[in-house]
Amino acid sequence: MEKSNKVSITVIRRLPKYYRYLADLMEKGTNRISSQELSNMTGFTASQIRQDLNNFGGFGQQGYGYNVEDLYNQLRKILGLETLYHAVIGGAGNLGQAIANFKGFEDAGFKVVSLFDKNPNIVGLKIRDIEVRDSNTMIDYIKEHKIDIGIITTPKESAQGLADKFISAGVKGIWNFAPTDLDAPDDVIVENVRLNESLFILSYFLKRDFE
Amino acid sequence: MEKSNKVSITVIRRLPKYYRYLADLMEKGTNRISSQELSNMTGFTASQIRQDLNNFGGFGQQGYGYNVEDLYNQLRKILGLETLYHAVIGGAGNLGQAIANFKGFEDAGFKVVSLFDKNPNIVGLKIRDIEVRDSNTMIDYIKEHKIDIGIITTPKESAQGLADKFISAGVKGIWNFAPTDLDAPDDVIVENVRLNESLFILSYFLKRDFE
DNA sequence: TAGATTGTTAATCGATTAACAATC
DNA sequence: TAGATTGTTAATCGATTAACAATC
């Protein structure tokens, strides 16, 4: 992971797909995989796959290919999936509750430990075993429990205000579901999930397809 | 929209952001915007913005810039947001229910008219006013109601089977939340929402930030 | 060893940025 | 008209693909 500093974002966004297929291969008990076989599975070229991986190290072996388990573990490390992060969700409406139930957190090394909402009718509720707490107690909670990640599932109007609270309380990253661009300092990582934009793209291609 | 055939996907993925900022400008009552001002807002270069828009037509005017409302409406058309599509959701668990409540559908010209689940405890439930129906009735329902879009919110194990049903029933597009790649014919548009991959990317950058 | 496949350099392709003539 | 800003061409930059020597 030596030269990991300036790997381009286009490369990084391909890593999860490699990781996903390697997990499948592990499950099937496959030991060995070539870049060509990975190419057939992922749709990326073999050349691209070798280039991508070599940004992080020479994980393969000439004449053999890649050891599935080894490469899987390397990607776990590269993606930081072995570090456990604690997260809270701001906004305990439908989306917040669904996200609280999202299975994918465990795979990514995240744990949601609380939801926050300002609606007194929701405060006190439990989703799985995660309690919904009053928004006003959020900043203290984050500081006290050393929360790493804030998740925004509020409407866009409240998103920046919530982000500001998260940031002032010291989170290191924000997972943002609100359809707005957040202002945040450089050392706070913001990852956006743009459900509406994804729908727009679907709509765009549907339209093309009819013409 | 004449030369719209082969606009690159990287351009298309920027269109929703333009659209979003134009909507904001409309709300504020701004009539006029230059590519430079749009650049300041979106973070894309003015040059790139002009290039992007010119893939679809010359919407601006020299010395003036772009008329906000006109450009907004052009983007609505380009993105196909004026066509109404009917959608059903396969999988009425937490995520399916949250998606059924998702406000963004209206903006994108989508309407969710039914959910489907195989769990008898959920069948019959109403989310908003959208009924959860038995999976076994899904194919007939899609054909009868001329459903355009299938939304997959099941676990990955059921995703391809559900997609196959959607396709055989005649949907034109699939919005896929399952963390798997779907096989589908070319004339069925698949748009994926990769929540787990988004988390992995967040994890990746969190890790870098500590080093 | 011979065959296979990597790691890596070089060539190509595509996307972004810069520049400027056209023109409102 | 003079100033502003587009539309578009040319230059640059970065990402992808091709090729092949290294080597297991």
CSV table of C-alpha atoms (C1' of nucleotides) in Angstrom, one decimal:
chain,number,residue,atom,x,y,z
A,1,MET,CA,0.0,0.0,0.0
A,2,GLU,CA,3.1,2.2,-0.4
A,3,LYS,CA,2.2,4.3,-3.4
A,4,SER,CA,-1.4,4.6,-2.4
A,5,ASN,CA,-1.4,8.3,-2.2
A,6,LYS,CA,-2.6,9.5,-5.5
A,7,VAL,CA,-4.5,6.6,-7.1
A,8,SER,CA,-7.1,8.1,-9.3
A,9,ILE,CA,-10.8,8.0,-8.3
A,10,THR,CA,-11.7,6.0,-11.4
A,11,VAL,CA,-9.4,3.2,-10.2
A,12,ILE,CA,-10.8,3.3,-6.7
A,13,ARG,CA,-14.3,3.1,-7.8
A,14,ARG,CA,-13.5,-0.2,-9.6
A,15,LEU,CA,-12.0,-1.8,-6.5
A,16,PRO,CA,-15.3,-2.8,-4.9
A,17,LYS,CA,-16.3,-4.7,-8.0
A,18,TYR,CA,-13.1,-6.7,-7.8
A,19,TYR,CA,-13.7,-7.3,-4.2
A,20,ARG,CA,-17.3,-8.5,-4.8
A,21,TYR,CA,-16.2,-11.0,-7.4
A,22,LEU,CA,-13.4,-12.3,-5.3
A,23,ALA,CA,-15.8,-12.9,-2.4
A,24,ASP,CA,-17.9,-14.9,-4.8
A,25,LEU,CA,-14.8,-16.9,-5.9
A,26,MET,CA,-13.9,-17.6,-2.3
A,27,GLU,CA,-17.3,-18.9,-1.6
A,28,LYS,CA,-17.1,-21.2,-4.5
A,29,GLY,CA,-13.7,-22.4,-3.3
A,30,THR,CA,-11.7,-21.2,-6.2
A,31,ASN,CA,-8.0,-20.7,-5.3
A,32,ARG,CA,-6.6,-19.1,-8.3
A,33,ILE,CA,-7.7,-16.5,-10.8
A,34,SER,CA,-6.0,-14.8,-13.8
A,35,SER,CA,-6.6,-11.2,-14.9
A,36,GLN,CA,-8.2,-12.6,-18.0
A,37,GLU,CA,-10.7,-14.6,-16.0
A,38,LEU,CA,-11.4,-11.6,-13.9
A,39,SER,CA,-11.9,-9.6,-17.1
A,40,ASN,CA,-14.5,-12.1,-18.3
A,41,MET,CA,-16.4,-11.7,-15.0
A,42,THR,CA,-16.2,-8.0,-14.4
A,43,GLY,CA,-16.2,-6.7,-18.0
A,44,PHE,CA,-13.0,-4.6,-17.4
A,45,THR,CA,-10.0,-5.5,-19.6
A,46,ALA,CA,-7.4,-7.8,-18.3
A,47,SER,CA,-4.8,-5.1,-18.9
A,48,GLN,CA,-6.8,-2.6,-16.9
A,49,ILE,CA,-7.2,-5.0,-14.0
A,50,ARG,CA,-3.5,-5.6,-13.8
A,51,GLN,CA,-2.8,-1.9,-14.0
A,52,ASP,CA,-5.4,-1.1,-11.3
A,53,LEU,CA,-4.0,-3.7,-8.9
A,54,ASN,CA,-0.4,-2.6,-9.5
A,55,ASN,CA,-1.3,0.8,-8.1
A,56,PHE,CA,-1.2,-0.9,-4.7
A,57,GLY,CA,1.3,-3.7,-5.2
A,58,GLY,CA,2.3,-6.7,-7.2
A,59,PHE,CA,-0.2,-9.2,-5.9
A,60,GLY,CA,0.1,-11.7,-8.7
A,61,GLN,CA,2.7,-14.2,-9.8
A,62,GLN,CA,3.9,-14.6,-13.4
A,63,GLY,CA,2.6,-17.8,-15.1
A,64,TYR,CA,0.1,-18.3,-12.3
A,65,GLY,CA,-2.2,-15.4,-11.8
A,66,TYR,CA,-3.6,-14.2,-8.5
A,67,ASN,CA,-4.3,-16.2,-5.4
A,68,VAL,CA,-8.0,-15.5,-4.7
A,69,GLU,CA,-7.8,-15.4,-0.9
A,70,ASP,CA,-4.7,-13.3,-0.9
A,71,LEU,CA,-6.0,-10.8,-3.3
A,72,TYR,CA,-9.3,-10.7,-1.4
A,73,ASN,CA,-7.4,-9.9,1.8
A,74,GLN,CA,-5.3,-7.3,0.1
A,75,LEU,CA,-8.4,-5.5,-1.2
A,76,ARG,CA,-10.0,-5.7,2.3
A,77,LYS,CA,-6.9,-3.9,3.6
A,78,ILE,CA,-6.8,-1.4,0.7
A,79,LEU,CA,-10.5,-0.6,1.1
A,80,GLY,CA,-10.1,-0.3,4.9
A,81,LEU,CA,-12.7,-2.8,5.6
A,82,GLU,CA,-10.9,-4.2,8.6
A,83,THR,CA,-11.2,-1.0,10.6
A,84,LEU,CA,-14.4,-0.7,12.7
A,85,TYR,CA,-16.1,2.6,12.5
A,86,HIS,CA,-19.0,3.7,14.6
A,87,ALA,CA,-21.8,5.6,12.9
A,88,VAL,CA,-25.0,7.5,13.8
A,89,ILE,CA,-27.9,8.3,11.5
A,90,GLY,CA,-29.4,11.8,11.4
A,91,GLY,CA,-33.0,11.6,10.4
A,92,ALA,CA,-35.1,8.6,11.5
A,93,GLY,CA,-37.8,8.7,8.9
A,94,ASN,CA,-38.4,5.9,6.4
A,95,LEU,CA,-35.0,6.1,4.8
A,96,GLY,CA,-33.1,6.4,8.1
A,97,GLN,CA,-34.9,3.4,9.4
A,98,ALA,CA,-34.2,1.4,6.3
A,99,ILE,CA,-30.6,2.4,6.4
A,100,ALA,CA,-30.4,1.4,10.1
A,101,ASN,CA,-31.5,-2.1,8.9
A,102,PHE,CA,-29.0,-2.2,6.0
A,103,LYS,CA,-27.0,-5.4,6.1
A,104,GLY,CA,-24.1,-4.0,4.2
A,105,PHE,CA,-22.7,-2.1,7.2
A,106,GLU,CA,-21.1,-5.2,8.6
A,107,ASP,CA,-19.2,-6.1,5.4
A,108,ALA,CA,-17.8,-2.5,5.3
A,109,GLY,CA,-16.8,-2.5,9.0
A,110,PHE,CA,-19.4,0.1,10.1
A,111,LYS,CA,-21.7,-0.2,13.0
A,112,VAL,CA,-24.7,2.1,13.5
A,113,VAL,CA,-25.1,2.8,17.2
A,114,SER,CA,-27.9,5.4,17.2
A,115,LEU,CA,-30.4,7.3,15.2
A,116,PHE,CA,-31.4,10.9,15.9
A,117,ASP,CA,-34.6,12.7,15.1
A,118,LYS,CA,-36.3,15.9,16.3
A,119,ASN,CA,-39.8,14.4,16.0
A,120,PRO,CA,-40.9,13.5,19.6
A,121,ASN,CA,-43.2,10.8,18.2
A,122,ILE,CA,-40.2,8.8,16.9
A,123,VAL,CA,-37.7,9.5,19.7
A,124,GLY,CA,-37.5,6.5,21.9
A,125,LEU,CA,-38.3,4.0,19.2
A,126,LYS,CA,-36.0,1.1,18.5
A,127,ILE,CA,-34.9,-0.1,15.1
A,128,ARG,CA,-33.5,-3.5,15.6
A,129,ASP,CA,-31.8,-2.7,18.9
A,130,ILE,CA,-30.8,0.8,17.8
A,131,GLU,CA,-32.5,3.6,19.7
A,132,VAL,CA,-33.8,6.8,18.2
A,133,ARG,CA,-32.6,9.7,20.4
A,134,ASP,CA,-33.5,13.4,20.5
A,135,SER,CA,-31.6,15.5,18.0
A,136,ASN,CA,-30.6,17.9,20.7
A,137,THR,CA,-28.5,15.3,22.4
A,138,MET,CA,-26.7,14.4,19.2
A,139,ILE,CA,-23.5,16.5,19.5
A,140,ASP,CA,-22.8,15.3,23.0
A,141,TYR,CA,-23.5,11.7,22.1
A,142,ILE,CA,-21.1,11.9,19.2
A,143,LYS,CA,-18.3,13.4,21.3
A,144,GLU,CA,-18.9,11.0,24.2
A,145,HIS,CA,-19.0,7.8,22.1
A,146,LYS,CA,-16.3,8.9,19.7
A,147,ILE,CA,-18.5,8.5,16.6
A,148,ASP,CA,-16.6,8.3,13.3
A,149,ILE,CA,-19.4,8.6,10.8
A,150,GLY,CA,-22.5,10.7,10.4
A,151,ILE,CA,-25.2,9.5,8.0
A,152,ILE,CA,-27.6,12.1,6.6
A,153,THR,CA,-31.1,10.8,5.7
A,154,THR,CA,-33.0,14.1,6.2
A,155,PRO,CA,-34.6,16.2,3.5
A,156,LYS,CA,-32.2,18.5,1.7
A,157,GLU,CA,-33.3,21.5,3.7
A,158,SER,CA,-31.9,20.1,6.9
A,159,ALA,CA,-28.8,18.5,5.4
A,160,GLN,CA,-26.2,21.2,5.7
A,161,GLY,CA,-27.2,22.1,9.2
A,162,LEU,CA,-27.0,18.5,10.2
A,163,ALA,CA,-23.6,18.2,8.5
A,164,ASP,CA,-22.3,21.2,10.4
A,165,LYS,CA,-23.3,19.6,13.7
A,166,PHE,CA,-21.6,16.3,12.7
A,167,ILE,CA,-18.5,18.2,11.8
A,168,SER,CA,-18.4,20.3,14.9
A,169,ALA,CA,-18.8,17.2,17.0
A,170,GLY,CA,-15.8,15.6,15.2
A,171,VAL,CA,-17.0,13.0,12.8
A,172,LYS,CA,-14.4,11.9,10.2
A,173,GLY,CA,-16.8,11.1,7.4
A,174,ILE,CA,-20.3,11.7,6.2
A,175,TRP,CA,-22.5,9.4,4.2
A,176,ASN,CA,-25.0,11.7,2.6
A,177,PHE,CA,-28.4,10.7,1.2
A,178,ALA,CA,-29.8,14.2,0.8
A,179,PRO,CA,-29.9,15.5,-2.7
A,180,THR,CA,-27.6,18.4,-2.1
A,181,ASP,CA,-23.9,19.2,-2.1
A,182,LEU,CA,-22.4,19.6,1.4
A,183,ASP,CA,-19.8,22.1,2.5
A,184,ALA,CA,-17.2,20.3,4.6
A,185,PRO,CA,-13.6,20.8,5.4
A,186,ASP,CA,-11.0,18.7,3.5
A,187,ASP,CA,-10.3,16.3,6.3
A,188,VAL,CA,-13.9,15.3,6.5
A,189,ILE,CA,-14.7,12.7,3.8
A,190,VAL,CA,-18.1,13.1,2.2
A,191,GLU,CA,-19.6,10.3,0.2
A,192,ASN,CA,-22.9,11.0,-1.5
A,193,VAL,CA,-25.6,8.6,-2.5
A,194,ARG,CA,-27.7,10.3,-5.2
A,195,LEU,CA,-30.9,8.3,-5.5
A,196,ASN,CA,-32.6,11.0,-7.5
A,197,GLU,CA,-29.7,11.3,-10.0
A,198,SER,CA,-29.7,7.6,-10.4
A,199,LEU,CA,-33.4,7.7,-11.4
A,200,PHE,CA,-32.7,10.6,-13.8
A,201,ILE,CA,-30.0,8.5,-15.5
A,202,LEU,CA,-32.5,5.6,-15.8
A,203,SER,CA,-35.0,8.0,-17.2
A,204,TYR,CA,-32.5,9.3,-19.7
A,205,PHE,CA,-31.7,5.9,-21.1
A,206,LEU,CA,-35.4,4.8,-21.2
A,207,LYS,CA,-36.1,7.8,-23.4
A,208,ARG,CA,-33.2,7.0,-25.8
A,209,ASP,CA,-34.3,3.5,-26.1
A,210,PHE,CA,-37.7,4.4,-27.5
A,211,GLU,CA,-36.4,6.8,-30.1
B,1,MET,CA,-31.8,16.6,-29.2
B,2,GLU,CA,-30.6,15.7,-32.7
B,3,LYS,CA,-27.1,14.3,-32.1
B,4,SER,CA,-28.2,12.7,-28.8
B,5,ASN,CA,-27.2,9.3,-29.9
B,6,LYS,CA,-23.7,8.7,-28.6
B,7,VAL,CA,-23.2,11.2,-25.9
B,8,SER,CA,-20.7,9.7,-23.5
B,9,ILE,CA,-21.8,8.4,-20.1
B,10,THR,CA,-19.5,10.8,-18.3
B,11,VAL,CA,-21.4,13.7,-19.8
B,12,ILE,CA,-24.8,12.2,-19.0
B,13,ARG,CA,-23.9,11.6,-15.4
B,14,ARG,CA,-23.2,15.4,-15.0
B,15,LEU,CA,-26.6,16.4,-16.4
B,16,PRO,CA,-28.5,15.8,-13.1
B,17,LYS,CA,-26.2,18.1,-11.3
B,18,TYR,CA,-26.8,20.9,-13.8
B,19,TYR,CA,-30.5,20.2,-13.5
B,20,ARG,CA,-30.4,20.4,-9.7
B,21,TYR,CA,-28.6,23.8,-9.7
B,22,LEU,CA,-31.0,25.2,-12.3
B,23,ALA,CA,-33.9,24.1,-10.2
B,24,ASP,CA,-32.4,26.1,-7.3
B,25,LEU,CA,-31.9,29.1,-9.5
B,26,MET,CA,-35.5,29.0,-10.7
B,27,GLU,CA,-36.6,28.9,-7.1
B,28,LYS,CA,-34.6,31.9,-6.3
B,29,GLY,CA,-36.0,33.7,-9.4
B,30,THR,CA,-32.8,34.0,-11.3
B,31,ASN,CA,-33.4,34.5,-15.0
B,32,ARG,CA,-30.0,34.3,-16.4
B,33,ILE,CA,-26.8,32.3,-15.8
B,34,SER,CA,-23.4,32.1,-17.5
B,35,SER,CA,-21.3,29.0,-17.9
B,36,GLN,CA,-18.8,30.7,-15.5
B,37,GLU,CA,-21.4,31.1,-12.8
B,38,LEU,CA,-22.5,27.5,-13.3
B,39,SER,CA,-18.9,26.5,-13.0
B,40,ASN,CA,-18.6,28.3,-9.6
B,41,MET,CA,-21.7,26.4,-8.4
B,42,THR,CA,-21.0,23.0,-9.7
B,43,GLY,CA,-17.3,22.8,-9.6
B,44,PHE,CA,-17.1,21.8,-13.3
B,45,THR,CA,-15.2,24.1,-15.6
B,46,ALA,CA,-17.1,26.6,-17.7
B,47,SER,CA,-15.6,25.1,-20.8
B,48,GLN,CA,-16.8,21.6,-19.8
B,49,ILE,CA,-20.2,22.9,-19.1
B,50,ARG,CA,-20.5,24.5,-22.5
B,51,GLN,CA,-19.2,21.4,-24.2
B,52,ASP,CA,-21.6,19.2,-22.3
B,53,LEU,CA,-24.6,21.3,-23.1
B,54,ASN,CA,-23.6,21.6,-26.8
B,55,ASN,CA,-23.9,17.8,-27.1
B,56,PHE,CA,-27.6,18.4,-27.1
B,57,GLY,CA,-28.0,21.8,-28.7
B,58,GLY,CA,-27.0,25.4,-28.6
B,59,PHE,CA,-29.0,26.6,-25.7
B,60,GLY,CA,-27.1,29.7,-24.9
B,61,GLN,CA,-26.7,33.1,-26.4
B,62,GLN,CA,-23.4,34.9,-27.0
B,63,GLY,CA,-22.8,37.8,-24.7
B,64,TYR,CA,-25.8,36.8,-22.5
B,65,GLY,CA,-25.4,33.3,-21.2
B,66,TYR,CA,-28.2,30.8,-20.7
B,67,ASN,CA,-31.8,31.5,-19.8
B,68,VAL,CA,-32.4,29.6,-16.6
B,69,GLU,CA,-35.9,28.5,-17.2
B,70,ASP,CA,-35.2,27.5,-20.8
B,71,LEU,CA,-32.1,25.5,-19.9
B,72,TYR,CA,-34.0,23.8,-17.1
B,73,ASN,CA,-36.8,22.8,-19.5
B,74,GLN,CA,-34.3,21.6,-22.1
B,75,LEU,CA,-32.7,19.4,-19.4
B,76,ARG,CA,-36.1,18.1,-18.3
B,77,LYS,CA,-36.6,17.0,-21.9
B,78,ILE,CA,-33.1,15.5,-22.3
B,79,LEU,CA,-33.4,13.6,-19.1
B,80,GLY,CA,-36.9,12.4,-20.1
B,81,LEU,CA,-38.4,13.7,-16.9
B,82,GLU,CA,-41.6,14.6,-18.7
B,83,THR,CA,-42.6,11.1,-19.5
B,84,LEU,CA,-44.6,9.3,-16.8
B,85,TYR,CA,-43.4,5.8,-16.1
B,86,HIS,CA,-45.2,3.3,-13.9
B,87,ALA,CA,-43.1,1.2,-11.5
B,88,VAL,CA,-43.4,-1.7,-9.1
B,89,ILE,CA,-41.1,-2.7,-6.3
B,90,GLY,CA,-40.0,-6.3,-5.9
B,91,GLY,CA,-39.2,-7.0,-2.2
B,92,ALA,CA,-41.2,-5.2,0.4
B,93,GLY,CA,-38.8,-5.4,3.3
B,94,ASN,CA,-37.3,-2.3,4.9
B,95,LEU,CA,-35.6,-1.0,1.9
B,96,GLY,CA,-38.5,-1.7,-0.4
B,97,GLN,CA,-40.8,0.2,2.0
B,98,ALA,CA,-38.4,3.1,2.3
B,99,ILE,CA,-38.1,3.3,-1.5
B,100,ALA,CA,-41.9,3.2,-1.8
B,101,ASN,CA,-41.9,6.4,0.3
B,102,PHE,CA,-39.1,8.0,-1.6
B,103,LYS,CA,-40.1,11.5,-2.7
B,104,GLY,CA,-37.7,11.7,-5.6
B,105,PHE,CA,-40.0,9.5,-7.8
B,106,GLU,CA,-42.3,12.4,-8.6
B,107,ASP,CA,-39.4,14.7,-9.8
B,108,ALA,CA,-38.2,12.0,-12.1
B,109,GLY,CA,-41.6,11.2,-13.6
B,110,PHE,CA,-42.0,7.8,-11.9
B,111,LYS,CA,-44.9,6.5,-10.1
B,112,VAL,CA,-44.8,3.4,-7.9
B,113,VAL,CA,-48.1,1.6,-8.1
B,114,SER,CA,-47.4,-1.7,-6.3
B,115,LEU,CA,-45.0,-3.7,-4.1
B,116,PHE,CA,-44.6,-7.4,-4.3
B,117,ASP,CA,-43.4,-9.8,-1.6
B,118,LYS,CA,-43.5,-13.5,-1.0
B,119,ASN,CA,-43.9,-13.2,2.7
B,120,PRO,CA,-47.6,-13.7,3.6
B,121,ASN,CA,-47.2,-11.5,6.7
B,122,ILE,CA,-46.4,-8.5,4.6
B,123,VAL,CA,-48.8,-9.1,1.7
B,124,GLY,CA,-51.9,-6.9,2.1
B,125,LEU,CA,-50.0,-4.1,3.9
B,126,LYS,CA,-50.2,-0.6,2.6
B,127,ILE,CA,-47.2,1.7,2.3
B,128,ARG,CA,-48.7,5.2,1.8
B,129,ASP,CA,-51.5,4.0,-0.4
B,130,ILE,CA,-49.5,1.4,-2.3
B,131,GLU,CA,-50.5,-2.1,-1.6
B,132,VAL,CA,-48.1,-5.0,-1.1
B,133,ARG,CA,-49.2,-7.9,-3.3
B,134,ASP,CA,-48.2,-11.6,-3.5
B,135,SER,CA,-45.2,-12.2,-5.7
B,136,ASN,CA,-47.0,-14.9,-7.6
B,137,THR,CA,-49.4,-12.3,-9.0
B,138,MET,CA,-46.6,-10.1,-10.2
B,139,ILE,CA,-46.1,-11.1,-13.8
B,140,ASP,CA,-49.8,-10.8,-14.6
B,141,TYR,CA,-50.0,-7.5,-12.8
B,142,ILE,CA,-47.1,-6.0,-14.8
B,143,LYS,CA,-48.6,-7.2,-18.1
B,144,GLU,CA,-52.0,-6.0,-17.2
B,145,HIS,CA,-51.0,-2.6,-15.9
B,146,LYS,CA,-48.3,-2.0,-18.5
B,147,ILE,CA,-45.6,-1.4,-15.9
B,148,ASP,CA,-42.5,0.2,-17.3
B,149,ILE,CA,-40.0,-0.2,-14.5
B,150,GLY,CA,-39.1,-2.9,-12.0
B,151,ILE,CA,-37.3,-2.0,-8.8
B,152,ILE,CA,-35.3,-4.7,-7.0
B,153,THR,CA,-34.9,-4.4,-3.3
B,154,THR,CA,-34.5,-8.0,-2.5
B,155,PRO,CA,-31.3,-9.7,-1.2
B,156,LYS,CA,-28.8,-10.5,-3.9
B,157,GLU,CA,-29.8,-14.2,-4.0
B,158,SER,CA,-33.2,-13.4,-5.4
B,159,ALA,CA,-32.2,-10.5,-7.6
B,160,GLN,CA,-31.5,-12.3,-10.9
B,161,GLY,CA,-34.7,-14.4,-10.6
B,162,LEU,CA,-36.7,-11.3,-9.9
B,163,ALA,CA,-35.1,-9.5,-12.8
B,164,ASP,CA,-35.9,-12.5,-15.1
B,165,LYS,CA,-39.6,-12.2,-14.1
B,166,PHE,CA,-39.6,-8.4,-14.7
B,167,ILE,CA,-38.0,-8.9,-18.1
B,168,SER,CA,-40.3,-11.7,-19.2
B,169,ALA,CA,-43.3,-9.6,-18.1
B,170,GLY,CA,-42.0,-6.8,-20.3
B,171,VAL,CA,-40.5,-4.0,-18.2
B,172,LYS,CA,-38.3,-1.5,-20.0
B,173,GLY,CA,-36.0,-0.7,-17.2
B,174,ILE,CA,-34.8,-2.0,-13.9
B,175,TRP,CA,-33.6,0.0,-10.9
B,176,ASN,CA,-31.5,-2.4,-9.0
B,177,PHE,CA,-30.5,-2.1,-5.3
B,178,ALA,CA,-29.2,-5.6,-4.9
B,179,PRO,CA,-25.4,-5.9,-4.8
B,180,THR,CA,-25.0,-8.0,-7.8
B,181,ASP,CA,-24.7,-7.6,-11.6
B,182,LEU,CA,-27.8,-8.5,-13.5
B,183,ASP,CA,-28.0,-10.2,-16.8
B,184,ALA,CA,-30.5,-8.4,-19.0
B,185,PRO,CA,-31.0,-8.0,-22.8
B,186,ASP,CA,-29.7,-4.8,-24.3
B,187,ASP,CA,-33.2,-3.2,-24.7
B,188,VAL,CA,-33.8,-3.4,-21.0
B,189,ILE,CA,-32.0,-0.6,-19.2
B,190,VAL,CA,-30.5,-1.5,-15.8
B,191,GLU,CA,-29.5,1.2,-13.4
B,192,ASN,CA,-27.7,0.0,-10.3
B,193,VAL,CA,-27.6,1.7,-6.8
B,194,ARG,CA,-24.6,0.3,-5.1
B,195,LEU,CA,-25.0,1.2,-1.4
B,196,ASN,CA,-22.3,-1.2,-0.3
B,197,GLU,CA,-19.8,0.1,-2.9
B,198,SER,CA,-20.5,3.6,-1.8
B,199,LEU,CA,-19.7,2.6,1.8
B,200,PHE,CA,-16.5,0.9,0.6
B,201,ILE,CA,-15.4,4.1,-1.1
B,202,LEU,CA,-16.1,6.0,2.1
B,203,SER,CA,-14.1,3.5,4.0
B,204,TYR,CA,-11.2,3.8,1.6
B,205,PHE,CA,-10.9,7.5,2.0
B,206,LEU,CA,-11.3,7.4,5.7
B,207,LYS,CA,-8.3,5.1,5.9
B,208,ARG,CA,-6.2,7.3,3.6
B,209,ASP,CA,-7.0,10.3,5.8
B,210,PHE,CA,-5.5,8.8,8.9
B,211,GLU,CA,-2.2,7.8,7.4
C,1,DT,C1',12.1,-26.9,-19.3
C,2,DA,C1',8.0,-24.9,-21.9
C,3,DG,C1',3.9,-22.5,-21.2
C,4,DA,C1',1.4,-19.2,-18.9
C,5,DT,C1',0.7,-14.9,-17.1
C,6,DT,C1',2.2,-11.1,-14.6
C,7,DG,C1',4.2,-6.2,-14.2
C,8,DT,C1',5.3,-2.5,-16.8
C,9,DT,C1',6.4,0.4,-20.7
C,10,DA,C1',4.7,2.4,-25.0
C,11,DA,C1',0.8,3.6,-28.1
C,12,DT,C1',-3.8,4.9,-28.5
C,13,DC,C1',-7.9,6.8,-27.4
C,14,DG,C1',-11.1,9.8,-25.2
C,15,DA,C1',-12.1,13.5,-22.1
C,16,DT,C1',-10.9,18.0,-20.3
C,17,DT,C1',-9.1,22.4,-20.8
C,18,DA,C1',-7.6,26.4,-23.3
C,19,DA,C1',-8.3,29.7,-26.8
C,20,DC,C1',-10.7,32.5,-29.8
C,21,DA,C1',-13.6,33.8,-33.6
C,22,DA,C1',-18.5,34.5,-34.0
C,23,DT,C1',-22.2,37.2,-32.4
C,24,DC,C1',-25.7,38.8,-29.3
D,1,DT,C1',-21.1,50.3,-30.6
D,2,DA,C1',-18.3,47.9,-26.9
D,3,DG,C1',-18.4,44.2,-23.7
D,4,DA,C1',-19.7,39.8,-22.7
D,5,DT,C1',-20.1,35.2,-23.4
D,6,DT,C1',-21.2,31.5,-26.3
D,7,DG,C1',-20.1,27.6,-29.6
D,8,DT,C1',-16.4,25.2,-31.4
D,9,DT,C1',-11.7,24.1,-32.8
D,10,DA,C1',-7.1,23.0,-31.2
D,11,DA,C1',-4.0,21.6,-27.4
D,12,DT,C1',-3.3,19.1,-23.4
D,13,DC,C1',-4.0,15.8,-20.2
D,14,DG,C1',-5.2,11.4,-18.3
D,15,DA,C1',-7.0,6.9,-18.7
D,16,DT,C1',-7.3,2.7,-21.4
D,17,DT,C1',-5.4,-0.7,-24.3
D,18,DA,C1',-1.7,-3.1,-26.5
D,19,DA,C1',2.6,-5.3,-26.4
D,20,DC,C1',6.2,-7.8,-24.5
D,21,DA,C1',10.2,-8.8,-21.6
D,22,DA,C1',10.5,-10.8,-17.1
D,23,DT,C1',9.8,-14.8,-14.6
D,24,DC,C1',7.2,-18.2,-12.1
